[in-house]
Amino acid sequence: MKRVLVVGASRGIGLEFVRQWRAEGWAVTATARSDEGLAEISTLGARALRLDVAGADGAAALAWPIDGEAFDAVVLNAGVYGPRTQGLQAPTQTEFDEVMHTNVLGAMRVLPQVVEVLAPGARLAVISSRMGSVGLRSGTAGWLYRASKAALNSVLKDASLVLQGRAVCVAFHPGWVRTDMGGAGADLDVATSVADMRRTLAGLSAADNGGFFNHDGKPLAW
Ligand SMILES: NC(=O)c1ccc[n+]([C@@H]2O[C@H](COP(=O)([O-])OP(=O)(O)OC[C@H]3O[C@@H](n4cnc5c(N)ncnc54)[C@H](OP(=O)(O)O)[C@@H]3O)[C@@H](O)[C@H]2O)c1
């Protein structure tokens, strides 16, 4: 049986990963920070672990429950958008810390834990955003979020270098997806976004390690 870990799976894209992998009979371990989120995960027949990636104890809470695992796939999905700015409005310290701690520090604390529990040839994905691309940048909405996803992309690149030959690590843009974050007017339903990312993950080769991909597998500029 294939084994997968989804970090940040209480709702939206993360929970849909759990649903789809469970439907295929995979053994799924998934994290949430609330009782409601843990219940959603358990209801789908997955193992639910409590984790606030921005919490003071960081990923320490994850280390022992996954000790000895060999995951075939890991998805770091937890993320927040932060202030819905359009221009160069300065974030407050609290806003900056919430977004950067969740989207960047969270990944930098979780990744060292998960590199220890990957099966040979495992797929590791961070759910980034096209908004984090510097090369594709044409707007300034949500500049704090953009900065956090650009930093997450940098973190993923380093993970891919450390894991070269052991795993295939990628950053995904999931599309503009109808979730709490994406809103009701977004382009894509969550089931299609996640089905695309799962298909793309399954089709990756060693040469794709360290890449940035659209949900449908199209390479994206950093
Ligand atoms: N939707 C889009 O259009 C879109 C586009 C590009 C990228 N993305 C990225 O896709 C990922 C999922 O987004 P979504 O659309 O599914 O958003 P969402 O519905 O708002 O879900 C966000 C998820 O992240 C979790 N999370 C937030 N802070 C956390 C923390 N400190 N510790 C643990 N979990 C935390 C949330 O848990 P709680 O329920 O506990 O808050 C929730 O499970 C995010 O990284 C987002 O940036 C989304």
PDB file of C-alpha atoms and ligand atoms in Angstrom:
ATOM      1  CA  MET A   1       0.000   0.000   0.000  1.00  0.00           C
ATOM      2  CA  LYS A   2       1.251   3.472  -0.893  1.00  0.00           C
ATOM      3  CA  ARG A   3       1.729   5.934   1.948  1.00  0.00           C
ATOM      4  CA  VAL A   4       1.313   9.706   1.890  1.00  0.00           C
ATOM      5  CA  LEU A   5       1.588  12.636   4.299  1.00  0.00           C
ATOM      6  CA  VAL A   6      -0.450  15.824   3.762  1.00  0.00           C
ATOM      7  CA  VAL A   7       0.433  18.782   6.001  1.00  0.00           C
ATOM      8  CA  GLY A   8      -2.431  21.270   6.438  1.00  0.00           C
ATOM      9  CA  ALA A   9      -5.475  19.215   5.482  1.00  0.00           C
ATOM     10  CA  SER A  10      -8.437  20.557   7.454  1.00  0.00           C
ATOM     11  CA  ARG A  11     -10.231  21.929   4.376  1.00  0.00           C
ATOM     12  CA  GLY A  12      -9.764  23.112   0.804  1.00  0.00           C
ATOM     13  CA  ILE A  13      -6.949  21.700  -1.303  1.00  0.00           C
ATOM     14  CA  GLY A  14      -5.310  19.759   1.539  1.00  0.00           C
ATOM     15  CA  LEU A  15      -8.488  17.925   2.494  1.00  0.00           C
ATOM     16  CA  GLU A  16      -9.161  17.114  -1.164  1.00  0.00           C
ATOM     17  CA  PHE A  17      -5.728  15.459  -1.421  1.00  0.00           C
ATOM     18  CA  VAL A  18      -6.727  13.286   1.540  1.00  0.00           C
ATOM     19  CA  ARG A  19     -10.098  12.435  -0.047  1.00  0.00           C
ATOM     20  CA  GLN A  20      -8.641  11.461  -3.410  1.00  0.00           C
ATOM     21  CA  TRP A  21      -5.738   9.412  -2.078  1.00  0.00           C
ATOM     22  CA  ARG A  22      -8.028   7.596   0.378  1.00  0.00           C
ATOM     23  CA  ALA A  23     -10.426   6.839  -2.505  1.00  0.00           C
ATOM     24  CA  GLU A  24      -7.508   5.064  -4.195  1.00  0.00           C
ATOM     25  CA  GLY A  25      -6.789   3.059  -1.057  1.00  0.00           C
ATOM     26  CA  TRP A  26      -3.607   4.824   0.004  1.00  0.00           C
ATOM     27  CA  ALA A  27      -2.623   4.972   3.665  1.00  0.00           C
ATOM     28  CA  VAL A  28      -2.949   8.681   4.398  1.00  0.00           C
ATOM     29  CA  THR A  29      -1.507  10.592   7.346  1.00  0.00           C
ATOM     30  CA  ALA A  30      -2.693  14.191   7.454  1.00  0.00           C
ATOM     31  CA  THR A  31      -2.372  17.128   9.831  1.00  0.00           C
ATOM     32  CA  ALA A  32      -4.702  19.848  11.066  1.00  0.00           C
ATOM     33  CA  ARG A  33      -4.533  22.322  13.913  1.00  0.00           C
ATOM     34  CA  SER A  34      -8.210  22.296  15.003  1.00  0.00           C
ATOM     35  CA  ASP A  35     -10.530  19.626  16.375  1.00  0.00           C
ATOM     36  CA  GLU A  36     -12.847  20.219  13.400  1.00  0.00           C
ATOM     37  CA  GLY A  37     -10.007  19.706  10.953  1.00  0.00           C
ATOM     38  CA  LEU A  38      -8.833  16.543  12.683  1.00  0.00           C
ATOM     39  CA  ALA A  39     -12.407  15.200  12.539  1.00  0.00           C
ATOM     40  CA  GLU A  40     -12.650  15.914   8.778  1.00  0.00           C
ATOM     41  CA  ILE A  41      -9.456  13.926   8.209  1.00  0.00           C
ATOM     42  CA  SER A  42     -10.518  11.012  10.431  1.00  0.00           C
ATOM     43  CA  THR A  43     -13.907  10.792   8.718  1.00  0.00           C
ATOM     44  CA  LEU A  44     -12.094  10.051   5.460  1.00  0.00           C
ATOM     45  CA  GLY A  45     -10.287   7.125   7.082  1.00  0.00           C
ATOM     46  CA  ALA A  46      -6.933   8.860   7.344  1.00  0.00           C
ATOM     47  CA  ARG A  47      -4.637   9.112  10.339  1.00  0.00           C
ATOM     48  CA  ALA A  48      -5.040  12.604  11.793  1.00  0.00           C
ATOM     49  CA  LEU A  49      -2.200  14.404  13.580  1.00  0.00           C
ATOM     50  CA  ARG A  50      -2.455  17.779  15.261  1.00  0.00           C
ATOM     51  CA  LEU A  51       0.031  20.333  13.944  1.00  0.00           C
ATOM     52  CA  ASP A  52       0.133  24.112  13.809  1.00  0.00           C
ATOM     53  CA  VAL A  53       3.041  24.729  11.459  1.00  0.00           C
ATOM     54  CA  ALA A  54       3.398  28.261  12.834  1.00  0.00           C
ATOM     55  CA  GLY A  55       3.177  27.138  16.451  1.00  0.00           C
ATOM     56  CA  ALA A  56       5.880  27.753  18.988  1.00  0.00           C
ATOM     57  CA  ASP A  57       6.935  24.094  18.992  1.00  0.00           C
ATOM     58  CA  GLY A  58       7.053  24.102  15.181  1.00  0.00           C
ATOM     59  CA  ALA A  59       7.233  20.695  13.615  1.00  0.00           C
ATOM     60  CA  ALA A  60       8.462  19.059  16.800  1.00  0.00           C
ATOM     61  CA  ALA A  61       4.966  17.679  17.311  1.00  0.00           C
ATOM     62  CA  LEU A  62       5.244  15.876  13.986  1.00  0.00           C
ATOM     63  CA  ALA A  63       8.574  14.157  14.563  1.00  0.00           C
ATOM     64  CA  TRP A  64       7.694  11.254  16.817  1.00  0.00           C
ATOM     65  CA  PRO A  65       4.317  10.249  15.319  1.00  0.00           C
ATOM     66  CA  ILE A  66       5.912   9.834  11.869  1.00  0.00           C
ATOM     67  CA  ASP A  67       9.150   8.296  13.114  1.00  0.00           C
ATOM     68  CA  GLY A  68       9.895   5.109  11.153  1.00  0.00           C
ATOM     69  CA  GLU A  69       7.495   5.920   8.304  1.00  0.00           C
ATOM     70  CA  ALA A  70       8.433   5.634   4.605  1.00  0.00           C
ATOM     71  CA  PHE A  71       6.131   7.976   2.715  1.00  0.00           C
ATOM     72  CA  ASP A  72       5.822   7.641  -1.062  1.00  0.00           C
ATOM     73  CA  ALA A  73       4.485  11.190  -1.277  1.00  0.00           C
ATOM     74  CA  VAL A  74       4.471  14.245   0.968  1.00  0.00           C
ATOM     75  CA  VAL A  75       2.507  17.441   0.316  1.00  0.00           C
ATOM     76  CA  LEU A  76       3.139  20.618   2.319  1.00  0.00           C
ATOM     77  CA  ASN A  77      -0.093  22.514   1.763  1.00  0.00           C
ATOM     78  CA  ALA A  78      -0.676  24.706   4.839  1.00  0.00           C
ATOM     79  CA  GLY A  79      -0.833  28.344   3.861  1.00  0.00           C
ATOM     80  CA  VAL A  80      -2.445  31.716   4.541  1.00  0.00           C
ATOM     81  CA  TYR A  81      -2.936  34.697   2.240  1.00  0.00           C
ATOM     82  CA  GLY A  82      -2.731  37.569   4.704  1.00  0.00           C
ATOM     83  CA  PRO A  83      -3.747  41.151   3.918  1.00  0.00           C
ATOM     84  CA  ARG A  84      -5.561  41.668   0.608  1.00  0.00           C
ATOM     85  CA  THR A  85      -3.466  44.642  -0.495  1.00  0.00           C
ATOM     86  CA  GLN A  86      -3.173  45.969  -4.048  1.00  0.00           C
ATOM     87  CA  GLY A  87      -0.109  48.195  -3.854  1.00  0.00           C
ATOM     88  CA  LEU A  88       2.758  48.762  -1.459  1.00  0.00           C
ATOM     89  CA  GLN A  89       0.829  48.963   1.816  1.00  0.00           C
ATOM     90  CA  ALA A  90       3.203  48.046   4.641  1.00  0.00           C
ATOM     91  CA  PRO A  91       2.125  44.957   6.588  1.00  0.00           C
ATOM     92  CA  THR A  92       1.894  45.135  10.341  1.00  0.00           C
ATOM     93  CA  GLN A  93       4.357  43.039  12.299  1.00  0.00           C
ATOM     94  CA  THR A  94       1.510  40.662  13.177  1.00  0.00           C
ATOM     95  CA  GLU A  95       0.436  40.265   9.544  1.00  0.00           C
ATOM     96  CA  PHE A  96       4.025  39.715   8.414  1.00  0.00           C
ATOM     97  CA  ASP A  97       4.684  37.163  11.111  1.00  0.00           C
ATOM     98  CA  GLU A  98       1.488  35.202  10.472  1.00  0.00           C
ATOM     99  CA  VAL A  99       2.101  34.880   6.725  1.00  0.00           C
ATOM    100  CA  MET A 100       5.843  34.271   6.890  1.00  0.00           C
ATOM    101  CA  HIS A 101       5.655  31.934   9.850  1.00  0.00           C
ATOM    102  CA  THR A 102       2.949  29.839   8.231  1.00  0.00           C
ATOM    103  CA  ASN A 103       4.131  29.813   4.629  1.00  0.00           C
ATOM    104  CA  VAL A 104       7.912  29.849   5.074  1.00  0.00           C
ATOM    105  CA  LEU A 105       9.018  29.052   8.622  1.00  0.00           C
ATOM    106  CA  GLY A 106       6.441  26.242   8.729  1.00  0.00           C
ATOM    107  CA  ALA A 107       7.962  24.589   5.667  1.00  0.00           C
ATOM    108  CA  MET A 108      11.509  25.116   6.978  1.00  0.00           C
ATOM    109  CA  ARG A 109      10.562  23.333  10.185  1.00  0.00           C
ATOM    110  CA  VAL A 110       8.548  20.517   8.631  1.00  0.00           C
ATOM    111  CA  LEU A 111      10.963  19.687   5.794  1.00  0.00           C
ATOM    112  CA  PRO A 112      13.834  18.534   8.042  1.00  0.00           C
ATOM    113  CA  GLN A 113      11.382  16.141   9.715  1.00  0.00           C
ATOM    114  CA  VAL A 114       9.996  14.690   6.506  1.00  0.00           C
ATOM    115  CA  VAL A 115      13.326  14.137   4.745  1.00  0.00           C
ATOM    116  CA  GLU A 116      13.924  11.453   7.360  1.00  0.00           C
ATOM    117  CA  VAL A 117      10.759   9.547   6.477  1.00  0.00           C
ATOM    118  CA  LEU A 118      10.717   9.385   2.675  1.00  0.00           C
ATOM    119  CA  ALA A 119      10.614   6.127   0.746  1.00  0.00           C
ATOM    120  CA  PRO A 120      13.248   5.862  -2.008  1.00  0.00           C
ATOM    121  CA  GLY A 121      12.077   7.872  -5.037  1.00  0.00           C
ATOM    122  CA  ALA A 122       9.354   9.636  -3.039  1.00  0.00           C
ATOM    123  CA  ARG A 123       7.565  12.708  -4.418  1.00  0.00           C
ATOM    124  CA  LEU A 124       7.648  15.823  -2.245  1.00  0.00           C
ATOM    125  CA  ALA A 125       5.504  18.833  -3.191  1.00  0.00           C
ATOM    126  CA  VAL A 126       5.007  22.231  -1.642  1.00  0.00           C
ATOM    127  CA  ILE A 127       1.821  24.029  -2.616  1.00  0.00           C
ATOM    128  CA  SER A 128       3.205  27.348  -3.700  1.00  0.00           C
ATOM    129  CA  SER A 129       1.556  29.814  -6.066  1.00  0.00           C
ATOM    130  CA  ARG A 130       2.180  31.436  -9.401  1.00  0.00           C
ATOM    131  CA  MET A 131       1.882  34.650  -7.360  1.00  0.00           C
ATOM    132  CA  GLY A 132       5.298  33.746  -5.924  1.00  0.00           C
ATOM    133  CA  SER A 133       6.933  33.749  -9.337  1.00  0.00           C
ATOM    134  CA  VAL A 134       9.190  36.761  -9.874  1.00  0.00           C
ATOM    135  CA  GLY A 135       9.632  35.976 -13.572  1.00  0.00           C
ATOM    136  CA  LEU A 136       5.878  35.860 -14.267  1.00  0.00           C
ATOM    137  CA  ARG A 137       5.015  38.863 -12.096  1.00  0.00           C
ATOM    138  CA  SER A 138       2.598  41.326 -13.718  1.00  0.00           C
ATOM    139  CA  GLY A 139       0.584  42.565 -10.712  1.00  0.00           C
ATOM    140  CA  THR A 140       1.188  43.545  -7.112  1.00  0.00           C
ATOM    141  CA  ALA A 141      -1.947  42.277  -5.329  1.00  0.00           C
ATOM    142  CA  GLY A 142      -1.054  40.541  -2.074  1.00  0.00           C
ATOM    143  CA  TRP A 143       2.635  41.441  -2.050  1.00  0.00           C
ATOM    144  CA  LEU A 144       3.226  39.866   1.341  1.00  0.00           C
ATOM    145  CA  TYR A 145       1.722  36.570   0.129  1.00  0.00           C
ATOM    146  CA  ARG A 146       3.789  36.837  -3.071  1.00  0.00           C
ATOM    147  CA  ALA A 147       6.971  37.356  -1.042  1.00  0.00           C
ATOM    148  CA  SER A 148       6.157  34.365   1.152  1.00  0.00           C
ATOM    149  CA  LYS A 149       5.591  32.050  -1.811  1.00  0.00           C
ATOM    150  CA  ALA A 150       8.802  33.291  -3.500  1.00  0.00           C
ATOM    151  CA  ALA A 151      10.600  32.398  -0.267  1.00  0.00           C
ATOM    152  CA  LEU A 152       8.831  29.016  -0.155  1.00  0.00           C
ATOM    153  CA  ASN A 153      10.064  28.351  -3.692  1.00  0.00           C
ATOM    154  CA  SER A 154      13.615  29.044  -2.521  1.00  0.00           C
ATOM    155  CA  VAL A 155      13.140  26.623   0.369  1.00  0.00           C
ATOM    156  CA  LEU A 156      11.850  23.943  -2.015  1.00  0.00           C
ATOM    157  CA  LYS A 157      14.858  24.401  -4.276  1.00  0.00           C
ATOM    158  CA  ASP A 158      17.220  23.795  -1.370  1.00  0.00           C
ATOM    159  CA  ALA A 159      15.267  20.696  -0.343  1.00  0.00           C
ATOM    160  CA  SER A 160      15.544  19.400  -3.903  1.00  0.00           C
ATOM    161  CA  LEU A 161      19.340  19.763  -3.804  1.00  0.00           C
ATOM    162  CA  VAL A 162      19.603  17.960  -0.480  1.00  0.00           C
ATOM    163  CA  LEU A 163      17.306  15.178  -1.717  1.00  0.00           C
ATOM    164  CA  GLN A 164      18.826  14.860  -5.200  1.00  0.00           C
ATOM    165  CA  GLY A 165      18.802  11.168  -6.148  1.00  0.00           C
ATOM    166  CA  ARG A 166      16.577  10.236  -3.195  1.00  0.00           C
ATOM    167  CA  ALA A 167      13.311  12.008  -3.996  1.00  0.00           C
ATOM    168  CA  VAL A 168      11.677  14.284  -6.577  1.00  0.00           C
ATOM    169  CA  CYS A 169      10.795  17.666  -5.061  1.00  0.00           C
ATOM    170  CA  VAL A 170       8.565  20.229  -6.765  1.00  0.00           C
ATOM    171  CA  ALA A 171       6.641  23.433  -6.123  1.00  0.00           C
ATOM    172  CA  PHE A 172       3.073  23.558  -7.475  1.00  0.00           C
ATOM    173  CA  HIS A 173       0.746  26.322  -8.542  1.00  0.00           C
ATOM    174  CA  PRO A 174      -2.629  24.667  -7.913  1.00  0.00           C
ATOM    175  CA  GLY A 175      -4.486  27.087 -10.180  1.00  0.00           C
ATOM    176  CA  TRP A 176      -6.929  29.698  -8.933  1.00  0.00           C
ATOM    177  CA  VAL A 177      -9.114  27.329  -6.977  1.00  0.00           C
ATOM    178  CA  ARG A 178     -12.567  27.691  -5.414  1.00  0.00           C
ATOM    179  CA  THR A 179     -11.690  27.319  -1.721  1.00  0.00           C
ATOM    180  CA  ASP A 180     -11.997  29.627   1.279  1.00  0.00           C
ATOM    181  CA  MET A 181      -8.778  31.279   0.099  1.00  0.00           C
ATOM    182  CA  GLY A 182      -9.511  31.336  -3.633  1.00  0.00           C
ATOM    183  CA  GLY A 183     -13.124  32.449  -3.245  1.00  0.00           C
ATOM    184  CA  ALA A 184     -16.285  31.466  -5.076  1.00  0.00           C
ATOM    185  CA  GLY A 185     -15.287  33.284  -8.277  1.00  0.00           C
ATOM    186  CA  ALA A 186     -12.095  31.271  -8.863  1.00  0.00           C
ATOM    187  CA  ASP A 187     -11.475  29.391 -12.115  1.00  0.00           C
ATOM    188  CA  LEU A 188     -11.054  25.845 -10.955  1.00  0.00           C
ATOM    189  CA  ASP A 189     -12.896  23.393  -8.715  1.00  0.00           C
ATOM    190  CA  VAL A 190     -10.799  21.803  -6.018  1.00  0.00           C
ATOM    191  CA  ALA A 191     -11.310  18.242  -7.264  1.00  0.00           C
ATOM    192  CA  THR A 192      -9.869  19.086 -10.699  1.00  0.00           C
ATOM    193  CA  SER A 193      -6.905  20.998  -9.251  1.00  0.00           C
ATOM    194  CA  VAL A 194      -5.970  18.153  -6.931  1.00  0.00           C
ATOM    195  CA  ALA A 195      -6.561  15.422  -9.537  1.00  0.00           C
ATOM    196  CA  ASP A 196      -4.243  17.338 -11.873  1.00  0.00           C
ATOM    197  CA  MET A 197      -1.525  17.728  -9.228  1.00  0.00           C
ATOM    198  CA  ARG A 198      -1.733  14.043  -8.289  1.00  0.00           C
ATOM    199  CA  ARG A 199      -1.438  13.069 -11.957  1.00  0.00           C
ATOM    200  CA  THR A 200       1.500  15.443 -12.420  1.00  0.00           C
ATOM    201  CA  LEU A 201       3.216  14.105  -9.290  1.00  0.00           C
ATOM    202  CA  ALA A 202       2.800  10.514 -10.456  1.00  0.00           C
ATOM    203  CA  GLY A 203       4.291  11.364 -13.849  1.00  0.00           C
ATOM    204  CA  LEU A 204       7.402  13.166 -12.574  1.00  0.00           C
ATOM    205  CA  SER A 205      10.865  11.815 -13.289  1.00  0.00           C
ATOM    206  CA  ALA A 206      14.194  12.427 -11.571  1.00  0.00           C
ATOM    207  CA  ALA A 207      14.909  15.182 -14.125  1.00  0.00           C
ATOM    208  CA  ASP A 208      11.960  17.175 -12.741  1.00  0.00           C
ATOM    209  CA  ASN A 209      13.534  17.461  -9.281  1.00  0.00           C
ATOM    210  CA  GLY A 210      13.623  21.091  -8.176  1.00  0.00           C
ATOM    211  CA  GLY A 211      10.980  22.242 -10.678  1.00  0.00           C
ATOM    212  CA  PHE A 212       8.038  24.639 -10.428  1.00  0.00           C
ATOM    213  CA  PHE A 213       4.892  23.345 -12.118  1.00  0.00           C
ATOM    214  CA  ASN A 214       1.357  24.390 -12.861  1.00  0.00           C
ATOM    215  CA  HIS A 215      -1.221  21.892 -11.556  1.00  0.00           C
ATOM    216  CA  ASP A 216      -1.508  20.395 -15.043  1.00  0.00           C
ATOM    217  CA  GLY A 217       2.224  19.755 -15.298  1.00  0.00           C
ATOM    218  CA  LYS A 218       3.228  22.775 -17.346  1.00  0.00           C
ATOM    219  CA  PRO A 219       6.609  24.134 -16.107  1.00  0.00           C
ATOM    220  CA  LEU A 220       6.516  27.639 -14.622  1.00  0.00           C
ATOM    221  CA  ALA A 221       9.242  30.276 -14.472  1.00  0.00           C
ATOM    222  CA  TRP A 222      10.620  31.071 -11.017  1.00  0.00           C
TER     223      TRP A 222
HETATM  224  N1  LIG B   1      -7.068  28.562  -3.605  1.00  0.00           N
HETATM  225  C1  LIG B   1      -6.230  29.109  -4.487  1.00  0.00           C
HETATM  226  O1  LIG B   1      -6.658  29.715  -5.500  1.00  0.00           O
HETATM  227  C2  LIG B   1      -4.746  28.967  -4.304  1.00  0.00           C
HETATM  228  C3  LIG B   1      -3.918  29.473  -5.338  1.00  0.00           C
HETATM  229  C4  LIG B   1      -2.546  29.337  -5.203  1.00  0.00           C
HETATM  230  C5  LIG B   1      -2.011  28.705  -4.097  1.00  0.00           C
HETATM  231  N2  LIG B   1      -2.833  28.238  -3.108  1.00  0.00           N
HETATM  232  C6  LIG B   1      -2.195  27.587  -1.961  1.00  0.00           C
HETATM  233  O2  LIG B   1      -2.799  26.323  -1.745  1.00  0.00           O
HETATM  234  C7  LIG B   1      -2.703  25.975  -0.358  1.00  0.00           C
HETATM  235  C8  LIG B   1      -4.084  25.581   0.141  1.00  0.00           C
HETATM  236  O3  LIG B   1      -4.947  26.687  -0.057  1.00  0.00           O
HETATM  237  P1  LIG B   1      -6.537  26.578  -0.029  1.00  0.00           P
HETATM  238  O4  LIG B   1      -7.020  27.312  -1.194  1.00  0.00           O
HETATM  239  O5  LIG B   1      -6.988  25.176   0.220  1.00  0.00           O
HETATM  240  O6  LIG B   1      -6.820  27.508   1.247  1.00  0.00           O
HETATM  241  P2  LIG B   1      -7.750  27.337   2.521  1.00  0.00           P
HETATM  242  O7  LIG B   1      -9.036  26.734   2.121  1.00  0.00           O
HETATM  243  O8  LIG B   1      -7.726  28.664   3.169  1.00  0.00           O
HETATM  244  O9  LIG B   1      -6.967  26.256   3.414  1.00  0.00           O
HETATM  245  C9  LIG B   1      -5.728  26.585   4.000  1.00  0.00           C
HETATM  246  C10 LIG B   1      -5.246  25.384   4.777  1.00  0.00           C
HETATM  247  O10 LIG B   1      -4.005  25.716   5.404  1.00  0.00           O
HETATM  248  C11 LIG B   1      -4.147  25.408   6.794  1.00  0.00           C
HETATM  249  N3  LIG B   1      -3.322  26.251   7.649  1.00  0.00           N
HETATM  250  C12 LIG B   1      -3.258  27.596   7.675  1.00  0.00           C
HETATM  251  N4  LIG B   1      -2.418  27.996   8.654  1.00  0.00           N
HETATM  252  C13 LIG B   1      -1.949  26.869   9.245  1.00  0.00           C
HETATM  253  C14 LIG B   1      -1.060  26.613  10.324  1.00  0.00           C
HETATM  254  N5  LIG B   1      -0.452  27.607  10.997  1.00  0.00           N
HETATM  255  N6  LIG B   1      -0.800  25.327  10.657  1.00  0.00           N
HETATM  256  C15 LIG B   1      -1.392  24.323   9.987  1.00  0.00           C
HETATM  257  N7  LIG B   1      -2.258  24.485   8.985  1.00  0.00           N
HETATM  258  C16 LIG B   1      -2.526  25.755   8.611  1.00  0.00           C
HETATM  259  C17 LIG B   1      -5.623  25.653   7.088  1.00  0.00           C
HETATM  260  O11 LIG B   1      -5.967  25.077   8.335  1.00  0.00           O
HETATM  261  P3  LIG B   1      -7.114  25.759   9.306  1.00  0.00           P
HETATM  262  O12 LIG B   1      -8.423  25.195   8.844  1.00  0.00           O
HETATM  263  O13 LIG B   1      -6.719  25.316  10.663  1.00  0.00           O
HETATM  264  O14 LIG B   1      -7.033  27.247   9.110  1.00  0.00           O
HETATM  265  C18 LIG B   1      -6.223  24.971   5.883  1.00  0.00           C
HETATM  266  O15 LIG B   1      -6.220  23.565   6.010  1.00  0.00           O
HETATM  267  C19 LIG B   1      -2.137  27.203   0.353  1.00  0.00           C
HETATM  268  O16 LIG B   1      -0.755  27.023   0.567  1.00  0.00           O
HETATM  269  C20 LIG B   1      -2.371  28.320  -0.658  1.00  0.00           C
HETATM  270  O17 LIG B   1      -1.450  29.363  -0.512  1.00  0.00           O
HETATM  271  C21 LIG B   1      -4.182  28.361  -3.195  1.00  0.00           C
END
